[in-house]
PDB file of C-alpha atoms and ligand atoms in Angstrom:
ATOM      1  CA  PHE A   1     -19.759 -27.414  36.760  1.00  0.00           C
ATOM      2  CA  LEU A   2     -20.094 -26.759  33.013  1.00  0.00           C
ATOM      3  CA  ALA A   3     -20.132 -23.035  33.683  1.00  0.00           C
ATOM      4  CA  VAL A   4     -16.876 -23.357  35.632  1.00  0.00           C
ATOM      5  CA  ILE A   5     -15.274 -25.332  32.789  1.00  0.00           C
ATOM      6  CA  ALA A   6     -16.476 -22.736  30.273  1.00  0.00           C
ATOM      7  CA  ALA A   7     -15.150 -19.882  32.412  1.00  0.00           C
ATOM      8  CA  LEU A   8     -11.804 -21.665  32.799  1.00  0.00           C
ATOM      9  CA  GLY A   9     -11.681 -22.106  29.044  1.00  0.00           C
ATOM     10  CA  LEU A  10     -12.292 -18.401  28.561  1.00  0.00           C
ATOM     11  CA  VAL A  11      -9.530 -17.516  31.030  1.00  0.00           C
ATOM     12  CA  LEU A  12      -7.078 -19.904  29.354  1.00  0.00           C
ATOM     13  CA  ALA A  13      -8.045 -18.641  25.931  1.00  0.00           C
ATOM     14  CA  SER A  14      -7.544 -15.021  26.864  1.00  0.00           C
ATOM     15  CA  ALA A  15      -4.234 -15.760  28.619  1.00  0.00           C
ATOM     16  CA  GLY A  16      -2.803 -17.881  25.816  1.00  0.00           C
ATOM     17  CA  PRO A  17      -1.245 -17.018  22.490  1.00  0.00           C
ATOM     18  CA  ALA A  18      -3.271 -15.628  19.602  1.00  0.00           C
ATOM     19  CA  PRO A  19      -5.457 -18.320  18.067  1.00  0.00           C
ATOM     20  CA  ALA A  20      -3.653 -20.320  15.411  1.00  0.00           C
ATOM     21  CA  ALA A  21      -4.487 -19.204  11.907  1.00  0.00           C
ATOM     22  CA  GLY A  22      -4.334 -22.775  10.672  1.00  0.00           C
ATOM     23  CA  PRO A  23      -3.904 -23.962   7.110  1.00  0.00           C
ATOM     24  CA  ILE A  24      -6.186 -22.709   4.367  1.00  0.00           C
ATOM     25  CA  THR A  25      -7.459 -26.268   4.049  1.00  0.00           C
ATOM     26  CA  THR A  26      -6.967 -29.637   5.691  1.00  0.00           C
ATOM     27  CA  ALA A  27      -8.887 -31.501   2.977  1.00  0.00           C
ATOM     28  CA  ILE A  28      -5.768 -31.745   0.818  1.00  0.00           C
ATOM     29  CA  TYR A  29      -2.093 -30.878   1.282  1.00  0.00           C
ATOM     30  CA  THR A  30      -0.995 -27.676  -0.416  1.00  0.00           C
ATOM     31  CA  ALA A  31       2.360 -25.935  -0.939  1.00  0.00           C
ATOM     32  CA  ASP A  32       4.188 -23.136  -2.709  1.00  0.00           C
ATOM     33  CA  PRO A  33       1.551 -20.371  -2.557  1.00  0.00           C
ATOM     34  CA  ALA A  34       1.426 -17.433  -4.942  1.00  0.00           C
ATOM     35  CA  ALA A  35      -0.942 -14.617  -3.951  1.00  0.00           C
ATOM     36  CA  LEU A  36      -2.917 -12.419  -6.334  1.00  0.00           C
ATOM     37  CA  VAL A  37      -5.443  -9.744  -5.398  1.00  0.00           C
ATOM     38  CA  VAL A  38      -8.147  -8.959  -7.954  1.00  0.00           C
ATOM     39  CA  GLY A  39     -10.812  -6.552  -6.736  1.00  0.00           C
ATOM     40  CA  ASP A  40     -12.290  -7.790  -3.472  1.00  0.00           C
ATOM     41  CA  THR A  41     -10.793 -11.259  -3.733  1.00  0.00           C
ATOM     42  CA  MET A  42      -7.455 -12.735  -2.798  1.00  0.00           C
ATOM     43  CA  TYR A  43      -6.473 -15.748  -4.859  1.00  0.00           C
ATOM     44  CA  LEU A  44      -3.862 -18.269  -3.846  1.00  0.00           C
ATOM     45  CA  HIS A  45      -2.471 -20.402  -6.647  1.00  0.00           C
ATOM     46  CA  THR A  46      -0.882 -23.333  -4.880  1.00  0.00           C
ATOM     47  CA  GLY A  47       0.871 -26.618  -5.453  1.00  0.00           C
ATOM     48  CA  HIS A  48      -0.770 -29.852  -4.317  1.00  0.00           C
ATOM     49  CA  ASP A  49       1.208 -32.417  -2.305  1.00  0.00           C
ATOM     50  CA  GLU A  50       0.034 -35.984  -2.861  1.00  0.00           C
ATOM     51  CA  ALA A  51       2.855 -37.986  -1.284  1.00  0.00           C
ATOM     52  CA  ALA A  52       1.715 -40.976   0.804  1.00  0.00           C
ATOM     53  CA  PRO A  53       2.188 -40.801   4.578  1.00  0.00           C
ATOM     54  CA  GLY A  54       5.904 -41.167   5.241  1.00  0.00           C
ATOM     55  CA  GLY A  55       6.689 -40.465   1.577  1.00  0.00           C
ATOM     56  CA  THR A  56      10.223 -39.268   0.903  1.00  0.00           C
ATOM     57  CA  ASN A  57       9.717 -37.334  -2.319  1.00  0.00           C
ATOM     58  CA  PHE A  58       7.386 -34.811  -3.849  1.00  0.00           C
ATOM     59  CA  VAL A  59       4.336 -36.175  -5.639  1.00  0.00           C
ATOM     60  CA  MET A  60       2.818 -33.125  -7.330  1.00  0.00           C
ATOM     61  CA  ARG A  61       0.585 -33.394 -10.386  1.00  0.00           C
ATOM     62  CA  ASP A  62      -1.615 -30.312 -10.402  1.00  0.00           C
ATOM     63  CA  TRP A  63      -2.176 -26.861  -8.982  1.00  0.00           C
ATOM     64  CA  HIS A  64      -5.223 -25.577  -7.083  1.00  0.00           C
ATOM     65  CA  VAL A  65      -6.745 -22.116  -6.873  1.00  0.00           C
ATOM     66  CA  PHE A  66      -8.099 -20.890  -3.539  1.00  0.00           C
ATOM     67  CA  SER A  67     -10.082 -17.684  -3.093  1.00  0.00           C
ATOM     68  CA  SER A  68     -11.133 -15.560  -0.157  1.00  0.00           C
ATOM     69  CA  GLY A  69     -12.853 -12.272   0.531  1.00  0.00           C
ATOM     70  CA  ASP A  70     -11.412 -11.903   4.024  1.00  0.00           C
ATOM     71  CA  ALA A  71      -8.079 -13.802   4.046  1.00  0.00           C
ATOM     72  CA  THR A  72      -9.579 -16.087   6.677  1.00  0.00           C
ATOM     73  CA  THR A  73     -12.188 -18.303   5.039  1.00  0.00           C
ATOM     74  CA  TRP A  74     -10.944 -20.017   1.890  1.00  0.00           C
ATOM     75  CA  THR A  75     -12.717 -21.741  -0.981  1.00  0.00           C
ATOM     76  CA  ASP A  76     -10.859 -24.428  -2.878  1.00  0.00           C
ATOM     77  CA  ASN A  77     -11.927 -23.912  -6.487  1.00  0.00           C
ATOM     78  CA  GLY A  78     -10.239 -27.155  -7.453  1.00  0.00           C
ATOM     79  CA  ALA A  79      -7.335 -28.214  -9.630  1.00  0.00           C
ATOM     80  CA  LYS A  80      -7.277 -25.548 -12.334  1.00  0.00           C
ATOM     81  CA  LEU A  81      -3.987 -26.531 -13.973  1.00  0.00           C
ATOM     82  CA  SER A  82      -2.302 -29.884 -14.305  1.00  0.00           C
ATOM     83  CA  ILE A  83       0.803 -31.495 -15.756  1.00  0.00           C
ATOM     84  CA  SER A  84      -1.513 -32.907 -18.418  1.00  0.00           C
ATOM     85  CA  ASN A  85      -2.140 -29.349 -19.691  1.00  0.00           C
ATOM     86  CA  PHE A  86       1.471 -29.306 -20.899  1.00  0.00           C
ATOM     87  CA  GLY A  87       1.872 -31.969 -23.588  1.00  0.00           C
ATOM     88  CA  TRP A  88       5.652 -31.673 -23.336  1.00  0.00           C
ATOM     89  CA  ALA A  89       5.796 -32.224 -19.560  1.00  0.00           C
ATOM     90  CA  GLY A  90       5.761 -35.417 -17.546  1.00  0.00           C
ATOM     91  CA  ALA A  91       5.810 -34.696 -13.796  1.00  0.00           C
ATOM     92  CA  ASP A  92       6.601 -32.335 -10.940  1.00  0.00           C
ATOM     93  CA  ALA A  93       4.001 -29.581 -10.733  1.00  0.00           C
ATOM     94  CA  TRP A  94       6.195 -27.373  -8.561  1.00  0.00           C
ATOM     95  CA  ALA A  95       5.960 -23.731  -7.511  1.00  0.00           C
ATOM     96  CA  GLY A  96       4.375 -21.195  -9.867  1.00  0.00           C
ATOM     97  CA  GLU A  97       2.754 -17.775  -9.961  1.00  0.00           C
ATOM     98  CA  VAL A  98      -0.061 -16.079 -11.875  1.00  0.00           C
ATOM     99  CA  GLU A  99       0.473 -12.612 -13.348  1.00  0.00           C
ATOM    100  CA  PRO A 100      -2.313 -10.522 -14.948  1.00  0.00           C
ATOM    101  CA  ARG A 101      -1.789  -8.687 -18.244  1.00  0.00           C
ATOM    102  CA  ASN A 102      -4.206  -7.177 -20.732  1.00  0.00           C
ATOM    103  CA  GLY A 103      -7.225  -8.922 -19.275  1.00  0.00           C
ATOM    104  CA  LYS A 104      -5.511 -12.335 -19.268  1.00  0.00           C
ATOM    105  CA  TYR A 105      -3.891 -14.313 -16.476  1.00  0.00           C
ATOM    106  CA  TYR A 106      -0.542 -15.991 -17.147  1.00  0.00           C
ATOM    107  CA  TRP A 107       0.401 -18.909 -14.907  1.00  0.00           C
ATOM    108  CA  TYR A 108       4.156 -19.601 -14.877  1.00  0.00           C
ATOM    109  CA  VAL A 109       5.065 -23.046 -13.569  1.00  0.00           C
ATOM    110  CA  PRO A 110       8.104 -25.310 -13.345  1.00  0.00           C
ATOM    111  CA  VAL A 111       7.552 -28.816 -14.647  1.00  0.00           C
ATOM    112  CA  ASN A 112       9.627 -31.835 -15.463  1.00  0.00           C
ATOM    113  CA  GLY A 113       9.930 -31.870 -19.233  1.00  0.00           C
ATOM    114  CA  ASN A 114       9.489 -35.089 -21.186  1.00  0.00           C
ATOM    115  CA  GLY A 115      13.125 -35.942 -21.762  1.00  0.00           C
ATOM    116  CA  ALA A 116      14.075 -32.354 -22.590  1.00  0.00           C
ATOM    117  CA  GLY A 117      16.094 -31.873 -19.422  1.00  0.00           C
ATOM    118  CA  TRP A 118      14.955 -31.910 -15.840  1.00  0.00           C
ATOM    119  CA  MET A 119      12.981 -28.852 -14.802  1.00  0.00           C
ATOM    120  CA  ASP A 120      11.697 -26.377 -17.374  1.00  0.00           C
ATOM    121  CA  ILE A 121       9.365 -23.425 -16.958  1.00  0.00           C
ATOM    122  CA  GLY A 122       6.124 -23.316 -18.892  1.00  0.00           C
ATOM    123  CA  VAL A 123       3.319 -20.773 -19.053  1.00  0.00           C
ATOM    124  CA  ALA A 124      -0.424 -21.237 -19.269  1.00  0.00           C
ATOM    125  CA  VAL A 125      -3.007 -18.556 -19.968  1.00  0.00           C
ATOM    126  CA  GLY A 126      -6.607 -18.045 -18.912  1.00  0.00           C
ATOM    127  CA  ASP A 127      -9.290 -15.370 -18.984  1.00  0.00           C
ATOM    128  CA  THR A 128      -9.815 -15.285 -15.215  1.00  0.00           C
ATOM    129  CA  PRO A 129      -7.729 -16.082 -12.113  1.00  0.00           C
ATOM    130  CA  LEU A 130      -9.664 -19.359 -12.019  1.00  0.00           C
ATOM    131  CA  GLY A 131      -9.024 -20.192 -15.660  1.00  0.00           C
ATOM    132  CA  PRO A 132      -9.725 -22.294 -17.574  1.00  0.00           C
ATOM    133  CA  PHE A 133      -6.014 -22.358 -18.379  1.00  0.00           C
ATOM    134  CA  THR A 134      -4.317 -23.720 -21.472  1.00  0.00           C
ATOM    135  CA  ASP A 135      -0.667 -24.013 -22.440  1.00  0.00           C
ATOM    136  CA  ALA A 136       0.208 -20.582 -23.873  1.00  0.00           C
ATOM    137  CA  LYS A 137       3.319 -21.664 -25.778  1.00  0.00           C
ATOM    138  CA  GLY A 138       3.215 -25.358 -26.612  1.00  0.00           C
ATOM    139  CA  GLY A 139       6.712 -25.752 -25.144  1.00  0.00           C
ATOM    140  CA  PRO A 140       8.915 -24.384 -22.394  1.00  0.00           C
ATOM    141  CA  LEU A 141       9.482 -20.670 -21.900  1.00  0.00           C
ATOM    142  CA  ILE A 142      12.730 -21.437 -20.094  1.00  0.00           C
ATOM    143  CA  SER A 143      14.776 -24.581 -20.661  1.00  0.00           C
ATOM    144  CA  ASP A 144      18.466 -25.279 -20.880  1.00  0.00           C
ATOM    145  CA  GLY A 145      17.855 -28.811 -22.155  1.00  0.00           C
ATOM    146  CA  THR A 146      20.408 -30.200 -19.720  1.00  0.00           C
ATOM    147  CA  PRO A 147      19.316 -33.099 -17.522  1.00  0.00           C
ATOM    148  CA  ASN A 148      19.802 -32.388 -13.820  1.00  0.00           C
ATOM    149  CA  SER A 149      21.339 -29.008 -14.541  1.00  0.00           C
ATOM    150  CA  SER A 150      22.064 -26.686 -11.644  1.00  0.00           C
ATOM    151  CA  PRO A 151      20.685 -24.204 -10.851  1.00  0.00           C
ATOM    152  CA  LEU A 152      17.335 -25.753 -11.581  1.00  0.00           C
ATOM    153  CA  ASN A 153      14.819 -23.897 -13.702  1.00  0.00           C
ATOM    154  CA  ILE A 154      12.206 -23.749 -10.954  1.00  0.00           C
ATOM    155  CA  ASP A 155      10.111 -21.380  -8.878  1.00  0.00           C
ATOM    156  CA  PRO A 156       9.254 -18.592 -11.334  1.00  0.00           C
ATOM    157  CA  THR A 157       7.960 -15.323  -9.938  1.00  0.00           C
ATOM    158  CA  VAL A 158       6.748 -12.600 -12.297  1.00  0.00           C
ATOM    159  CA  PHE A 159       6.523  -8.914 -11.526  1.00  0.00           C
ATOM    160  CA  THR A 160       5.173  -6.076 -13.706  1.00  0.00           C
ATOM    161  CA  ASP A 161       6.590  -2.619 -13.035  1.00  0.00           C
ATOM    162  CA  ASP A 162       4.603   0.629 -13.173  1.00  0.00           C
ATOM    163  CA  ASP A 163       5.927   1.288 -16.702  1.00  0.00           C
ATOM    164  CA  GLY A 164       4.442  -2.004 -17.924  1.00  0.00           C
ATOM    165  CA  GLN A 165       7.736  -3.881 -18.191  1.00  0.00           C
ATOM    166  CA  ALA A 166       7.372  -7.414 -16.855  1.00  0.00           C
ATOM    167  CA  TYR A 167      10.224  -9.417 -15.320  1.00  0.00           C
ATOM    168  CA  ILE A 168      10.587 -13.084 -14.507  1.00  0.00           C
ATOM    169  CA  TYR A 169      12.884 -14.407 -11.762  1.00  0.00           C
ATOM    170  CA  TRP A 170      13.584 -18.058 -11.116  1.00  0.00           C
ATOM    171  CA  GLY A 171      16.234 -20.496 -10.007  1.00  0.00           C
ATOM    172  CA  SER A 172      17.540 -22.567  -7.152  1.00  0.00           C
ATOM    173  CA  TYR A 173      20.626 -23.711  -5.277  1.00  0.00           C
ATOM    174  CA  TYR A 174      22.396 -20.359  -5.058  1.00  0.00           C
ATOM    175  CA  GLY A 175      21.526 -19.530  -8.654  1.00  0.00           C
ATOM    176  CA  LEU A 176      18.940 -16.779  -9.017  1.00  0.00           C
ATOM    177  CA  ARG A 177      18.166 -15.819 -12.598  1.00  0.00           C
ATOM    178  CA  ALA A 178      16.124 -12.957 -14.070  1.00  0.00           C
ATOM    179  CA  ALA A 179      15.036 -11.696 -17.473  1.00  0.00           C
ATOM    180  CA  LYS A 180      12.619  -9.240 -19.007  1.00  0.00           C
ATOM    181  CA  LEU A 181       9.444 -10.578 -20.568  1.00  0.00           C
ATOM    182  CA  LYS A 182       8.061  -9.320 -23.869  1.00  0.00           C
ATOM    183  CA  PRO A 183       4.607  -7.680 -23.711  1.00  0.00           C
ATOM    184  CA  ASP A 184       3.138 -10.966 -25.000  1.00  0.00           C
ATOM    185  CA  MET A 185       4.258 -12.475 -21.630  1.00  0.00           C
ATOM    186  CA  VAL A 186       5.303 -15.725 -23.290  1.00  0.00           C
ATOM    187  CA  ASN A 187       8.761 -14.810 -24.593  1.00  0.00           C
ATOM    188  CA  LEU A 188      11.908 -13.542 -22.882  1.00  0.00           C
ATOM    189  CA  ASP A 189      13.078 -10.110 -23.970  1.00  0.00           C
ATOM    190  CA  GLY A 190      16.858  -9.863 -23.823  1.00  0.00           C
ATOM    191  CA  PRO A 191      19.504 -11.735 -21.897  1.00  0.00           C
ATOM    192  CA  VAL A 192      19.180 -13.852 -18.778  1.00  0.00           C
ATOM    193  CA  VAL A 193      21.021 -12.117 -15.933  1.00  0.00           C
ATOM    194  CA  THR A 194      22.203 -13.105 -12.462  1.00  0.00           C
ATOM    195  CA  PRO A 195      21.031 -10.411 -10.029  1.00  0.00           C
ATOM    196  CA  ALA A 196      23.791  -9.349  -7.630  1.00  0.00           C
ATOM    197  CA  GLY A 197      23.600  -9.075  -3.844  1.00  0.00           C
ATOM    198  CA  VAL A 198      20.985 -11.722  -3.042  1.00  0.00           C
ATOM    199  CA  THR A 199      22.633 -13.298   0.010  1.00  0.00           C
ATOM    200  CA  ASN A 200      22.312 -17.075   0.453  1.00  0.00           C
ATOM    201  CA  PHE A 201      19.584 -17.433  -2.153  1.00  0.00           C
ATOM    202  CA  TRP A 202      18.342 -21.027  -2.239  1.00  0.00           C
ATOM    203  CA  GLU A 203      14.975 -21.009  -4.084  1.00  0.00           C
ATOM    204  CA  ALA A 204      11.427 -19.610  -4.014  1.00  0.00           C
ATOM    205  CA  PRO A 205      11.867 -15.958  -5.040  1.00  0.00           C
ATOM    206  CA  TRP A 206       8.918 -13.575  -4.602  1.00  0.00           C
ATOM    207  CA  MET A 207       9.141 -10.096  -6.064  1.00  0.00           C
ATOM    208  CA  PHE A 208       7.010  -7.014  -5.340  1.00  0.00           C
ATOM    209  CA  LYS A 209       7.231  -3.230  -5.089  1.00  0.00           C
ATOM    210  CA  ARG A 210       6.189  -0.925  -2.243  1.00  0.00           C
ATOM    211  CA  ASN A 211       6.573   2.858  -2.078  1.00  0.00           C
ATOM    212  CA  GLY A 212       9.012   2.859  -5.011  1.00  0.00           C
ATOM    213  CA  THR A 213      11.282   0.167  -3.533  1.00  0.00           C
ATOM    214  CA  TYR A 214      11.632  -3.324  -5.030  1.00  0.00           C
ATOM    215  CA  TYR A 215      11.491  -6.241  -2.602  1.00  0.00           C
ATOM    216  CA  LEU A 216      12.738  -9.752  -3.240  1.00  0.00           C
ATOM    217  CA  ALA A 217      11.889 -12.387  -0.630  1.00  0.00           C
ATOM    218  CA  TYR A 218      13.333 -15.867  -1.021  1.00  0.00           C
ATOM    219  CA  ALA A 219      14.134 -19.108   0.739  1.00  0.00           C
ATOM    220  CA  ALA A 220      17.638 -19.365   2.186  1.00  0.00           C
ATOM    221  CA  ASN A 221      19.026 -22.285   4.136  1.00  0.00           C
ATOM    222  CA  ASP A 222      22.191 -21.040   5.784  1.00  0.00           C
ATOM    223  CA  SER A 223      23.171 -21.657   9.382  1.00  0.00           C
ATOM    224  CA  GLY A 224      22.574 -17.990  10.161  1.00  0.00           C
ATOM    225  CA  CYS A 225      18.836 -18.526  10.003  1.00  0.00           C
ATOM    226  CA  SER A 226      17.856 -22.186  10.129  1.00  0.00           C
ATOM    227  CA  GLN A 227      18.855 -25.681  11.145  1.00  0.00           C
ATOM    228  CA  PRO A 228      20.629 -27.763   8.474  1.00  0.00           C
ATOM    229  CA  GLY A 229      18.138 -28.851   5.855  1.00  0.00           C
ATOM    230  CA  TYR A 230      15.528 -26.225   6.730  1.00  0.00           C
ATOM    231  CA  ALA A 231      14.794 -22.914   5.055  1.00  0.00           C
ATOM    232  CA  CYS A 232      14.140 -19.459   6.387  1.00  0.00           C
ATOM    233  CA  ILE A 233      12.820 -16.557   4.339  1.00  0.00           C
ATOM    234  CA  ARG A 234      15.269 -13.712   3.782  1.00  0.00           C
ATOM    235  CA  TYR A 235      14.651 -10.574   1.773  1.00  0.00           C
ATOM    236  CA  ALA A 236      16.541  -7.891  -0.080  1.00  0.00           C
ATOM    237  CA  THR A 237      15.639  -4.493  -1.496  1.00  0.00           C
ATOM    238  CA  ALA A 238      16.722  -2.583  -4.583  1.00  0.00           C
ATOM    239  CA  SER A 239      15.998   0.627  -6.444  1.00  0.00           C
ATOM    240  CA  ASN A 240      16.064  -1.207  -9.782  1.00  0.00           C
ATOM    241  CA  PRO A 241      14.041  -4.354 -10.580  1.00  0.00           C
ATOM    242  CA  LEU A 242      17.149  -6.220 -11.702  1.00  0.00           C
ATOM    243  CA  GLY A 243      19.202  -5.083  -8.690  1.00  0.00           C
ATOM    244  CA  PRO A 244      21.813  -4.791  -7.370  1.00  0.00           C
ATOM    245  CA  TRP A 245      20.094  -5.999  -4.218  1.00  0.00           C
ATOM    246  CA  THR A 246      20.833  -5.177  -0.589  1.00  0.00           C
ATOM    247  CA  HIS A 247      20.150  -7.937   1.900  1.00  0.00           C
ATOM    248  CA  ARG A 248      17.801  -6.791   4.696  1.00  0.00           C
ATOM    249  CA  GLY A 249      17.462  -9.830   6.944  1.00  0.00           C
ATOM    250  CA  VAL A 250      15.118 -12.679   7.843  1.00  0.00           C
ATOM    251  CA  VAL A 251      11.387 -12.009   7.564  1.00  0.00           C
ATOM    252  CA  LEU A 252      10.212 -15.538   8.445  1.00  0.00           C
ATOM    253  CA  ASP A 253      12.056 -18.078  10.576  1.00  0.00           C
ATOM    254  CA  GLN A 254      12.157 -21.735   9.647  1.00  0.00           C
ATOM    255  CA  VAL A 255       8.897 -23.626   9.833  1.00  0.00           C
ATOM    256  CA  THR A 256       8.001 -27.255  10.485  1.00  0.00           C
ATOM    257  CA  SER A 257       8.634 -28.301   6.874  1.00  0.00           C
ATOM    258  CA  THR A 258      12.164 -28.346   5.479  1.00  0.00           C
ATOM    259  CA  THR A 259      11.144 -26.175   2.519  1.00  0.00           C
ATOM    260  CA  ASN A 260       9.350 -22.897   2.614  1.00  0.00           C
ATOM    261  CA  HIS A 261       7.991 -20.630  -0.082  1.00  0.00           C
ATOM    262  CA  PRO A 262       6.828 -17.025   0.466  1.00  0.00           C
ATOM    263  CA  ALA A 263       4.178 -14.830  -1.114  1.00  0.00           C
ATOM    264  CA  ILE A 264       3.844 -11.311   0.298  1.00  0.00           C
ATOM    265  CA  VAL A 265       0.770  -9.300  -0.583  1.00  0.00           C
ATOM    266  CA  GLU A 266      -1.421  -6.405   0.554  1.00  0.00           C
ATOM    267  CA  PHE A 267      -5.125  -7.144   0.755  1.00  0.00           C
ATOM    268  CA  LYS A 268      -7.760  -4.695   2.000  1.00  0.00           C
ATOM    269  CA  GLY A 269      -5.139  -2.567   3.764  1.00  0.00           C
ATOM    270  CA  GLN A 270      -3.385  -5.434   5.544  1.00  0.00           C
ATOM    271  CA  TRP A 271      -0.125  -7.076   4.435  1.00  0.00           C
ATOM    272  CA  TYR A 272       0.239 -10.855   4.629  1.00  0.00           C
ATOM    273  CA  MET A 273       2.998 -13.434   4.472  1.00  0.00           C
ATOM    274  CA  VAL A 274       1.641 -16.564   2.816  1.00  0.00           C
ATOM    275  CA  TYR A 275       3.798 -19.684   3.207  1.00  0.00           C
ATOM    276  CA  HIS A 276       3.631 -23.382   3.917  1.00  0.00           C
ATOM    277  CA  THR A 277       4.393 -25.668   6.853  1.00  0.00           C
ATOM    278  CA  ALA A 278       4.164 -29.357   7.739  1.00  0.00           C
ATOM    279  CA  GLY A 279       1.811 -28.530  10.580  1.00  0.00           C
ATOM    280  CA  ALA A 280      -1.517 -29.959   9.392  1.00  0.00           C
ATOM    281  CA  PRO A 281      -2.648 -33.319  10.771  1.00  0.00           C
ATOM    282  CA  GLY A 282      -0.692 -36.042   8.980  1.00  0.00           C
ATOM    283  CA  GLY A 283       1.586 -33.420   7.464  1.00  0.00           C
ATOM    284  CA  GLY A 284       5.253 -33.713   6.576  1.00  0.00           C
ATOM    285  CA  ASN A 285       7.948 -32.368   4.305  1.00  0.00           C
ATOM    286  CA  PHE A 286       6.104 -33.747   1.283  1.00  0.00           C
ATOM    287  CA  ARG A 287       2.619 -33.235   2.756  1.00  0.00           C
ATOM    288  CA  ARG A 288       2.677 -29.501   3.364  1.00  0.00           C
ATOM    289  CA  SER A 289      -0.070 -26.981   4.012  1.00  0.00           C
ATOM    290  CA  VAL A 290      -0.388 -23.360   2.986  1.00  0.00           C
ATOM    291  CA  THR A 291      -1.066 -20.867   5.728  1.00  0.00           C
ATOM    292  CA  LEU A 292      -0.745 -17.124   6.197  1.00  0.00           C
ATOM    293  CA  ASP A 293       0.034 -14.563   8.856  1.00  0.00           C
ATOM    294  CA  LYS A 294      -0.109 -10.797   9.057  1.00  0.00           C
ATOM    295  CA  LEU A 295       3.019  -8.903   8.095  1.00  0.00           C
ATOM    296  CA  TYR A 296       3.927  -5.485   9.510  1.00  0.00           C
ATOM    297  CA  TRP A 297       6.293  -2.770   8.331  1.00  0.00           C
ATOM    298  CA  ASN A 298       8.761  -0.537  10.102  1.00  0.00           C
ATOM    299  CA  ALA A 299       8.745   3.166   9.298  1.00  0.00           C
ATOM    300  CA  ASP A 300      12.035   2.808   7.373  1.00  0.00           C
ATOM    301  CA  GLY A 301      10.487   0.362   4.900  1.00  0.00           C
ATOM    302  CA  THR A 302      11.947  -2.786   6.428  1.00  0.00           C
ATOM    303  CA  MET A 303       9.697  -5.712   7.267  1.00  0.00           C
ATOM    304  CA  ARG A 304       9.195  -6.925  10.815  1.00  0.00           C
ATOM    305  CA  LYS A 305       9.770 -10.615  11.297  1.00  0.00           C
ATOM    306  CA  VAL A 306       6.475 -12.450  10.858  1.00  0.00           C
ATOM    307  CA  VAL A 307       5.024 -14.043  13.997  1.00  0.00           C
ATOM    308  CA  GLN A 308       3.947 -17.566  13.098  1.00  0.00           C
ATOM    309  CA  THR A 309       0.564 -18.370  14.557  1.00  0.00           C
ATOM    310  CA  THR A 310       0.370 -21.851  13.103  1.00  0.00           C
ATOM    311  CA  GLY A 311       2.654 -24.883  13.229  1.00  0.00           C
TER     312      GLY A 311
HETATM  313  O1  LIG B 401       7.268 -27.885  -4.031  1.00  0.00           O
HETATM  314  C1  LIG B 401       8.413 -28.300  -4.720  1.00  0.00           C
HETATM  315  C2  LIG B 401       9.569 -27.369  -4.417  1.00  0.00           C
HETATM  316  O2  LIG B 401       9.801 -27.314  -3.018  1.00  0.00           O
HETATM  317  C3  LIG B 401       9.336 -25.936  -4.804  1.00  0.00           C
HETATM  318  O3  LIG B 401       9.554 -25.696  -6.156  1.00  0.00           O
HETATM  319  C4  LIG B 401      10.268 -25.225  -3.883  1.00  0.00           C
HETATM  320  O4  LIG B 401      10.023 -23.853  -3.773  1.00  0.00           O
HETATM  321  C5  LIG B 401      10.050 -25.984  -2.603  1.00  0.00           C
HETATM  322  O5  LIG B 401       8.921 -25.508  -1.916  1.00  0.00           O
END
């Protein structure tokens, strides 16, 4: 009887969809992944959702660093950066990214400043992708000082071009912003610009370069790609890091959480889309979980839509 059950299981397994990738952890809720490959290791710097079951707002106090040698088995190295590392910040450890430079690792994060406005962007620095990290500036890198200003100063993504010039992109609510960074990585170099051609940008930009083309993936929430209140991930390409950009389509459909946040990275010859969903047990819009799926390219340099193998 057991053999029959086992055989039936094998048949069902082979006839069914690919096994779900599942979240990188179910021990905590994670969100807003940024991916970084250093040598044989992929690091994911993530947010940490701590809202209570049924909670209706983000509760985010720190960021975790996950690592993997195979993009399948993940180690949670713990909370390596926290709101308390920024003496001028009070809450909202939202979506950030780590960028290497000159043997250091710079972690750009949006936080809720202590009375200096709503969301500002700070930067921490460490000697390894795991830190320890300390506030690199002692104050915000980006702040307009205006409470509740729109677009919000959130979701920084940093990209360093082959010539060594680094760029930071950030923003929300149809307002994408970009600027050059000085070689010290903790000061803007020149004016803040609004890149042209980024269709329906909502938040969560992720910038990278492949075969000489610049790619900008981002969360959009228009009716052409998602239900009201949900995000999809669109992307655009450009031949210059500051644009103008040409919209190329949707690379990830909406997920089970209202928000989504992409990181696209090549690791050991395979490209991945890293994102979050509400699919973990007990999950929700404020109890999200980071997951990843393989990403494939067309010969013309466009991305195929990612097949989600997890809820
Ligand atoms: O996690 C808080 C905010 O939700 C992030 O900054 C956005 O990208 C969205 O995921």
